[in-house]
Amino acid sequence: MLQKIAKIAVFLAIVGCTSAAVCTGPTVKSTSFTTTDGKIVSQIAFIAEFTLKCSNNAEKVALFAEVDGKISPVSRVGDNQYQISWSEDLKKASSGDHQVNLYDEEGYAAYRKAQRSGESTANVKPLTKLSVYHPGTYKGAWIKSELLATILISGAAYLAFSTRNKLIN
């Protein structure tokens, strides 16, 4: 009996040490990057790096990000520094601001519970939000340079031959 209690105590101590801190009063400072050259890629990459500061000085907060209904874990890259990345198909990626909802473990559990029960996830309040701006994707010039050069050379040749014929006649 004593061994069972000791095992339970050790288990609870391990779980207590590994659980992440709870963040209250979060403030976020972020920078973001998106790929913009659609001529060489088939998917647009979105990357957001941010610093999370909590009013209760919590550190090593486990975070999850929700973008367009898809949820994924957030990577911790330093002291209170995090990174989230995702990609979208070139044809579906829209320009403008993309909202990222950040959830802690408790918020993530509530979000997943709402998904499983078929309820609206809009009722689950995120820990905080951040915005990733995508300026748009360059898909190439409207007119290819080779076509434009051919049209200009053809026009110049026509003008030269018609002027020559007027002078000779």
XYZ file of N, CA and C in Angstrom:
507
model
N 0.824 -1.187 0.000
C 0.000 0.000 0.000
C 0.878 1.265 0.000
N 1.916 1.229 0.813
C 2.811 2.372 0.905
C 3.540 2.605 -0.413
N 3.872 1.498 -1.119
C 4.537 1.630 -2.408
C 3.626 2.278 -3.441
N 2.327 1.970 -3.411
C 1.381 2.593 -4.338
C 1.294 4.084 -4.096
N 1.243 4.479 -2.861
C 1.170 5.904 -2.514
C 2.452 6.610 -2.955
N 3.584 5.963 -2.752
C 4.863 6.552 -3.166
C 4.916 6.707 -4.681
N 4.448 5.689 -5.428
C 4.427 5.773 -6.885
C 3.503 6.892 -7.358
N 2.357 7.029 -6.743
C 1.420 8.095 -7.113
C 2.023 9.460 -6.811
N 2.692 9.591 -5.678
C 3.318 10.861 -5.311
C 4.416 11.236 -6.305
N 5.233 10.248 -6.707
C 6.293 10.506 -7.683
C 5.686 10.907 -9.023
N 4.644 10.194 -9.432
C 3.968 10.522 -10.692
C 3.417 11.944 -10.673
N 2.748 12.317 -9.598
C 2.185 13.668 -9.494
C 3.280 14.735 -9.454
N 4.406 14.415 -8.822
C 5.521 15.368 -8.798
C 6.090 15.577 -10.197
N 6.216 14.488 -10.957
C 6.738 14.593 -12.326
C 5.777 15.394 -13.189
N 4.486 15.095 -13.098
C 3.486 15.822 -13.880
C 3.468 17.295 -13.487
N 3.591 17.578 -12.209
C 3.606 18.966 -11.742
C 4.806 19.738 -12.249
N 5.948 19.061 -12.354
C 7.162 19.734 -12.834
C 7.133 19.970 -14.334
N 6.472 19.085 -15.074
C 6.486 19.225 -16.527
C 5.345 20.062 -17.064
N 4.354 20.361 -16.273
C 3.235 21.152 -16.790
C 3.674 22.592 -17.006
N 3.129 23.201 -18.028
C 3.528 24.555 -18.410
C 2.858 25.579 -17.503
N 3.437 26.751 -17.481
C 2.913 27.833 -16.664
C 1.671 28.435 -17.312
N 0.870 29.080 -16.490
C -0.335 29.748 -16.968
C -0.023 31.232 -17.124
N -0.369 31.786 -18.257
C -0.083 33.187 -18.566
C -1.327 34.031 -18.351
N -1.169 35.112 -17.604
C -2.257 36.077 -17.445
C -1.773 37.434 -17.953
N -2.672 38.188 -18.548
C -2.330 39.509 -19.077
C -1.258 39.469 -20.140
N -1.443 38.679 -21.207
C -0.385 38.552 -22.211
C -0.248 39.790 -23.103
N 0.988 40.096 -23.462
C 1.277 41.106 -24.480
C 2.199 40.452 -25.508
N 1.931 40.740 -26.767
C 2.653 40.086 -27.856
C 3.281 41.136 -28.756
N 4.555 40.927 -29.107
C 5.240 41.714 -30.129
C 5.676 40.730 -31.192
N 5.254 40.979 -32.437
C 5.521 39.983 -33.477
C 6.135 40.590 -34.727
N 6.832 39.741 -35.452
C 7.313 40.040 -36.797
C 6.904 38.861 -37.664
N 6.710 39.128 -38.951
C 6.256 38.036 -39.812
C 6.923 38.120 -41.181
N 6.863 36.996 -41.877
C 7.426 36.873 -43.215
C 6.514 35.970 -44.029
N 6.314 36.320 -45.287
C 5.592 35.447 -46.211
C 6.336 35.421 -47.537
N 6.248 34.315 -48.240
C 6.847 34.250 -49.569
C 5.935 34.993 -50.541
N 6.532 35.682 -51.485
C 5.736 36.496 -52.408
C 5.960 36.154 -53.873
N 6.965 35.353 -54.192
C 7.247 35.039 -55.594
C 6.521 33.765 -55.990
N 5.384 33.915 -56.642
C 4.574 32.781 -57.034
C 5.050 32.081 -58.290
N 6.096 32.591 -58.922
C 6.603 31.951 -60.137
C 7.443 30.723 -59.815
N 8.018 30.656 -58.613
C 8.929 29.557 -58.301
C 8.413 28.636 -57.197
N 7.265 28.928 -56.596
C 6.734 28.077 -55.525
C 5.300 27.675 -55.839
N 4.864 26.593 -55.228
C 3.477 26.157 -55.407
C 2.645 26.435 -54.166
N 3.311 26.765 -53.043
C 2.607 27.107 -51.824
C 3.256 28.337 -51.201
N 2.418 29.150 -50.571
C 2.895 30.351 -49.894
C 3.178 30.004 -48.441
N 4.373 30.324 -47.961
C 4.762 30.063 -46.578
C 4.517 31.302 -45.740
N 3.952 31.104 -44.570
C 3.715 32.167 -43.596
C 4.513 31.821 -42.350
N 5.304 32.772 -41.855
C 6.093 32.566 -40.644
C 5.897 33.774 -39.738
N 5.558 33.513 -38.485
C 5.409 34.584 -37.498
C 6.274 34.251 -36.297
N 7.127 35.175 -35.923
C 7.915 35.051 -34.702
C 7.417 36.109 -33.741
N 7.247 35.720 -32.496
C 6.718 36.678 -31.532
C 7.281 36.430 -30.149
N 7.224 37.483 -29.354
C 7.623 37.433 -27.954
C 6.368 37.568 -27.118
N 6.209 36.688 -26.149
C 5.049 36.701 -25.267
C 5.510 37.113 -23.875
N 4.913 38.171 -23.361
C 5.189 38.606 -21.990
C 3.898 38.534 -21.204
N 3.975 37.932 -20.036
C 2.800 37.764 -19.179
C 2.924 38.682 -17.971
N 1.787 39.201 -17.521
C 1.818 40.095 -16.364
C 2.217 39.353 -15.093
N 2.028 38.033 -15.054
C 2.442 37.257 -13.883
C 3.836 36.652 -14.055
N 4.593 37.109 -15.082
C 5.962 36.665 -15.371
C 6.067 35.164 -15.630
N 5.032 34.563 -16.173
C 5.067 33.142 -16.509
C 6.011 32.921 -17.680
N 6.746 31.832 -17.623
C 7.682 31.476 -18.685
C 7.388 30.060 -19.160
N 7.876 29.745 -20.338
C 7.706 28.419 -20.931
C 6.232 28.030 -21.014
N 5.434 28.942 -21.521
C 4.015 28.697 -21.693
C 3.816 27.862 -22.954
N 3.079 26.765 -22.825
C 2.770 25.927 -23.989
C 1.641 26.602 -24.770
N 1.881 26.851 -26.062
C 0.905 27.559 -26.883
C 0.491 26.724 -28.089
N -0.725 26.999 -28.545
C -1.270 26.393 -29.756
C -1.854 27.516 -30.600
N -1.697 27.418 -31.913
C -2.170 28.458 -32.822
C -3.285 27.913 -33.691
N -4.286 28.758 -33.929
C -5.393 28.415 -34.821
C -5.412 29.421 -35.953
N -5.317 28.907 -37.184
C -5.371 29.735 -38.384
C -6.372 29.096 -39.333
N -7.412 29.822 -39.672
C -8.434 29.335 -40.605
C -8.993 27.969 -40.214
N -9.234 27.780 -38.929
C -9.838 26.545 -38.451
C -8.870 25.403 -38.236
N -7.605 25.593 -38.561
C -6.594 24.549 -38.359
C -5.767 24.920 -37.135
N -5.576 23.963 -36.255
C -4.834 24.242 -35.029
C -3.542 23.431 -35.018
N -2.467 24.058 -34.540
C -1.166 23.384 -34.495
C -0.364 23.925 -33.317
N 0.597 23.142 -32.835
C 1.422 23.628 -31.730
C 2.362 24.739 -32.186
N 2.710 25.588 -31.245
C 3.632 26.693 -31.493
C 5.002 26.283 -30.963
N 6.041 26.557 -31.723
C 7.405 26.200 -31.314
C 8.003 27.297 -30.446
N 8.643 26.893 -29.375
C 9.358 27.850 -28.529
C 10.793 27.888 -29.028
N 11.298 29.076 -29.387
C 12.635 29.209 -29.970
C 13.605 29.945 -29.061
N 13.167 30.348 -27.887
C 14.017 31.069 -26.947
C 13.217 31.412 -25.708
N 13.812 32.235 -24.862
C 13.107 32.674 -23.664
C 11.936 33.554 -24.058
N 10.742 33.057 -23.839
C 9.489 33.753 -24.167
C 9.411 34.138 -25.643
N 10.156 33.456 -26.492
C 10.100 33.685 -27.932
C 9.526 32.440 -28.598
N 8.601 32.683 -29.515
C 7.869 31.589 -30.142
C 7.823 31.794 -31.647
N 7.497 30.706 -32.359
C 7.381 30.776 -33.810
C 6.259 29.845 -34.268
N 5.470 30.351 -35.202
C 4.422 29.557 -35.832
C 4.590 29.688 -37.335
N 4.395 28.595 -38.046
C 4.484 28.653 -39.506
C 3.439 27.726 -40.103
N 2.977 28.097 -41.284
C 2.036 27.276 -42.030
C 2.150 27.650 -43.492
N 1.530 26.862 -44.344
C 1.556 27.164 -45.771
C 0.161 27.015 -46.352
N -0.069 27.728 -47.439
C -1.339 27.674 -48.154
C -1.062 27.505 -49.637
N -1.983 26.879 -50.320
C -1.875 26.698 -51.758
C -1.817 28.071 -52.428
N -1.026 28.184 -53.455
C -0.814 29.448 -54.164
C -2.131 30.075 -54.610
N -3.059 29.265 -55.080
C -4.329 29.788 -55.588
C -5.274 30.202 -54.476
N -5.098 29.650 -53.270
C -6.004 29.949 -52.157
C -5.481 31.043 -51.232
N -4.201 31.347 -51.307
C -3.596 32.332 -50.410
C -4.034 33.738 -50.808
N -4.697 34.397 -49.895
C -5.176 35.747 -50.181
C -4.241 36.779 -49.568
N -4.220 37.946 -50.168
C -3.405 39.019 -49.615
C -4.167 39.678 -48.470
N -3.423 40.369 -47.611
C -4.032 41.051 -46.472
C -3.627 40.413 -45.158
N -4.347 40.784 -44.100
C -4.048 40.279 -42.759
C -4.644 38.897 -42.545
N -3.855 38.037 -41.928
C -4.301 36.697 -41.545
C -4.263 36.636 -40.021
N -5.405 36.370 -39.403
C -5.500 36.336 -37.946
C -5.026 34.992 -37.408
N -4.212 35.053 -36.369
C -3.724 33.856 -35.681
C -4.212 33.949 -34.241
N -5.038 32.995 -33.832
C -5.501 32.929 -32.447
C -4.569 32.025 -31.668
N -4.062 32.521 -30.545
C -3.154 31.742 -29.705
C -3.899 31.251 -28.473
N -3.750 29.966 -28.180
C -4.400 29.345 -27.036
C -3.350 28.726 -26.124
N -3.589 28.784 -24.822
C -2.769 28.030 -23.894
C -3.360 26.630 -23.796
N -2.841 25.789 -22.909
C -3.313 24.407 -22.814
C -4.796 24.333 -22.473
N -5.232 25.201 -21.574
C -6.640 25.206 -21.167
C -7.549 25.632 -22.322
N -7.154 26.660 -23.037
C -7.926 27.129 -24.182
C -7.939 26.109 -25.312
N -6.799 25.436 -25.501
C -6.719 24.396 -26.529
C -7.682 23.251 -26.203
N -7.715 22.861 -24.933
C -8.624 21.783 -24.525
C -10.081 22.194 -24.757
N -10.417 23.439 -24.450
C -11.785 23.925 -24.678
C -12.099 23.979 -26.172
N -11.132 24.375 -26.981
C -11.311 24.433 -28.436
C -11.570 23.039 -28.996
N -10.747 22.069 -28.602
C -10.915 20.691 -29.073
C -12.242 20.094 -28.600
N -12.640 20.423 -27.371
C -13.917 19.929 -26.849
C -15.075 20.477 -27.678
N -15.003 21.762 -28.020
C -16.048 22.367 -28.850
C -16.076 21.721 -30.238
N -14.914 21.411 -30.803
C -14.856 20.743 -32.109
C -15.486 19.357 -32.049
N -15.122 18.594 -31.018
C -15.631 17.226 -30.906
C -17.145 17.192 -30.698
N -17.678 18.146 -29.947
C -19.107 18.139 -29.659
C -19.927 18.824 -30.751
N -19.253 19.380 -31.766
C -19.960 20.017 -32.872
C -20.415 21.432 -32.567
N -19.954 21.997 -31.465
C -20.304 23.373 -31.105
C -19.426 24.351 -31.879
N -19.798 25.610 -31.823
C -19.010 26.648 -32.487
C -17.737 26.921 -31.688
N -16.608 26.943 -32.388
C -15.340 27.255 -31.726
C -15.178 28.762 -31.526
N -16.086 29.551 -32.088
C -16.010 31.002 -31.933
C -16.265 31.421 -30.481
N -16.908 30.555 -29.708
C -17.194 30.873 -28.308
C -15.992 30.673 -27.398
N -14.947 30.004 -27.902
C -13.740 29.770 -27.112
C -12.832 30.982 -27.261
N -12.551 31.633 -26.148
C -11.748 32.862 -26.176
C -10.255 32.517 -26.209
N -9.523 33.054 -27.208
C -8.081 32.789 -27.259
C -7.337 33.569 -26.181
N -6.143 33.098 -25.865
C -5.283 33.794 -24.909
C -4.943 35.174 -25.454
N -4.581 35.233 -26.720
C -4.294 36.486 -27.414
C -4.344 36.221 -28.921
N -4.234 37.280 -29.686
C -4.257 37.173 -31.145
C -3.067 37.913 -31.720
N -2.668 37.490 -32.905
C -1.681 38.265 -33.654
C -2.062 38.223 -35.120
N -1.507 39.130 -35.865
C -1.858 39.278 -37.268
C -0.611 39.120 -38.132
N -0.759 38.360 -39.214
C 0.336 38.172 -40.175
C -0.122 38.782 -41.495
N 0.638 39.758 -41.988
C 0.268 40.454 -43.222
C 0.960 39.806 -44.417
N 0.163 39.520 -45.444
C 0.692 38.991 -46.706
C 0.402 40.021 -47.800
N 1.445 40.599 -48.407
C 1.229 41.667 -49.388
C 0.649 41.191 -50.716
N 0.672 39.907 -50.956
C 0.194 39.373 -52.231
C 1.305 38.591 -52.907
N 0.949 37.892 -53.940
C 1.898 37.024 -54.621
C 2.130 37.506 -56.047
N 3.397 37.642 -56.423
C 3.764 38.011 -57.785
C 3.716 36.765 -58.644
N 2.864 36.773 -59.648
C 2.710 35.599 -60.510
C 3.264 35.839 -61.907
N 3.985 36.895 -62.073
C 4.594 37.192 -63.364
C 3.930 38.388 -64.027
N 4.561 38.887 -65.076
C 4.038 40.037 -65.812
C 2.808 39.624 -66.607
N 1.943 40.581 -66.875
C 0.737 40.305 -67.665
C 1.103 39.911 -69.090
N 2.127 40.607 -69.616
C 2.605 40.309 -70.964
C 4.062 39.874 -70.842
N 4.386 38.762 -71.434
C 5.770 38.263 -71.406
C 6.663 39.206 -72.197
N 7.896 39.365 -71.753
C 8.823 40.298 -72.396
C 9.126 39.890 -73.841
N 9.148 38.594 -74.112
C 9.415 38.132 -75.476
C 8.297 38.566 -76.421
N 7.056 38.473 -75.960
C 5.914 38.881 -76.774
C 5.937 40.390 -77.002
N 6.239 41.150 -75.968
C 6.302 42.606 -76.091
C 7.406 43.011 -77.074
N 8.568 42.368 -77.005
C 9.671 42.674 -77.929
C 9.278 42.336 -79.363
N 8.591 41.229 -79.568
C 8.151 40.837 -80.914
C 7.173 41.853 -81.479
N 6.235 42.316 -80.648
C 5.252 43.311 -81.103
C 5.945 44.623 -81.456
N 6.879 45.078 -80.602
C 7.583 46.339 -80.868
C 8.451 46.247 -82.118
N 9.147 45.137 -82.314
C 9.986 44.970 -83.510
C 9.121 44.891 -84.759
N 7.997 44.187 -84.673
C 7.085 44.097 -85.826
C 6.532 45.475 -86.176
N 6.172 46.267 -85.178
C 5.668 47.626 -85.423
C 6.724 48.513 -86.046
N 7.953 48.421 -85.529
C 9.045 49.227 -86.091
C 9.360 48.801 -87.520
N 9.335 47.501 -87.804
C 9.598 47.017 -89.165
C 8.501 47.476 -90.111
N 7.244 47.394 -89.670
C 6.130 47.852 -90.515
C 6.264 49.337 -90.818
N 6.586 50.130 -89.795
C 6.751 51.578 -89.978
C 7.912 51.871 -90.943
N 9.002 51.144 -90.813
C 10.165 51.360 -91.681
C 9.842 50.995 -93.131
N 9.207 49.851 -93.362
C 8.886 49.437 -94.731
C 7.820 50.324 -95.362
N 6.828 50.744 -94.592
C 5.796 51.609 -95.168
C 6.365 52.995 -95.500
N 7.260 53.519 -94.679
C 7.893 54.810 -94.963
C 8.797 54.675 -96.176
N 9.521 53.591 -96.289
C 10.402 53.362 -97.428
C 9.603 53.286 -98.723
N 8.469 52.576 -98.681
C 7.647 52.444 -99.880
C 7.055 53.799 -100.299
N 6.723 54.661 -99.341
C 6.195 55.989 -99.655
C 7.273 56.859 -100.315
N 8.505 56.709 -99.837
C 9.612 57.521 -100.393
C 9.983 57.051 -101.803
N 9.929 55.763 -102.066
C 10.309 55.233 -103.368
C 9.236 55.545 -104.403
N 8.003 55.462 -104.018
C 6.917 55.710 -104.977
C 6.663 57.138 -105.141
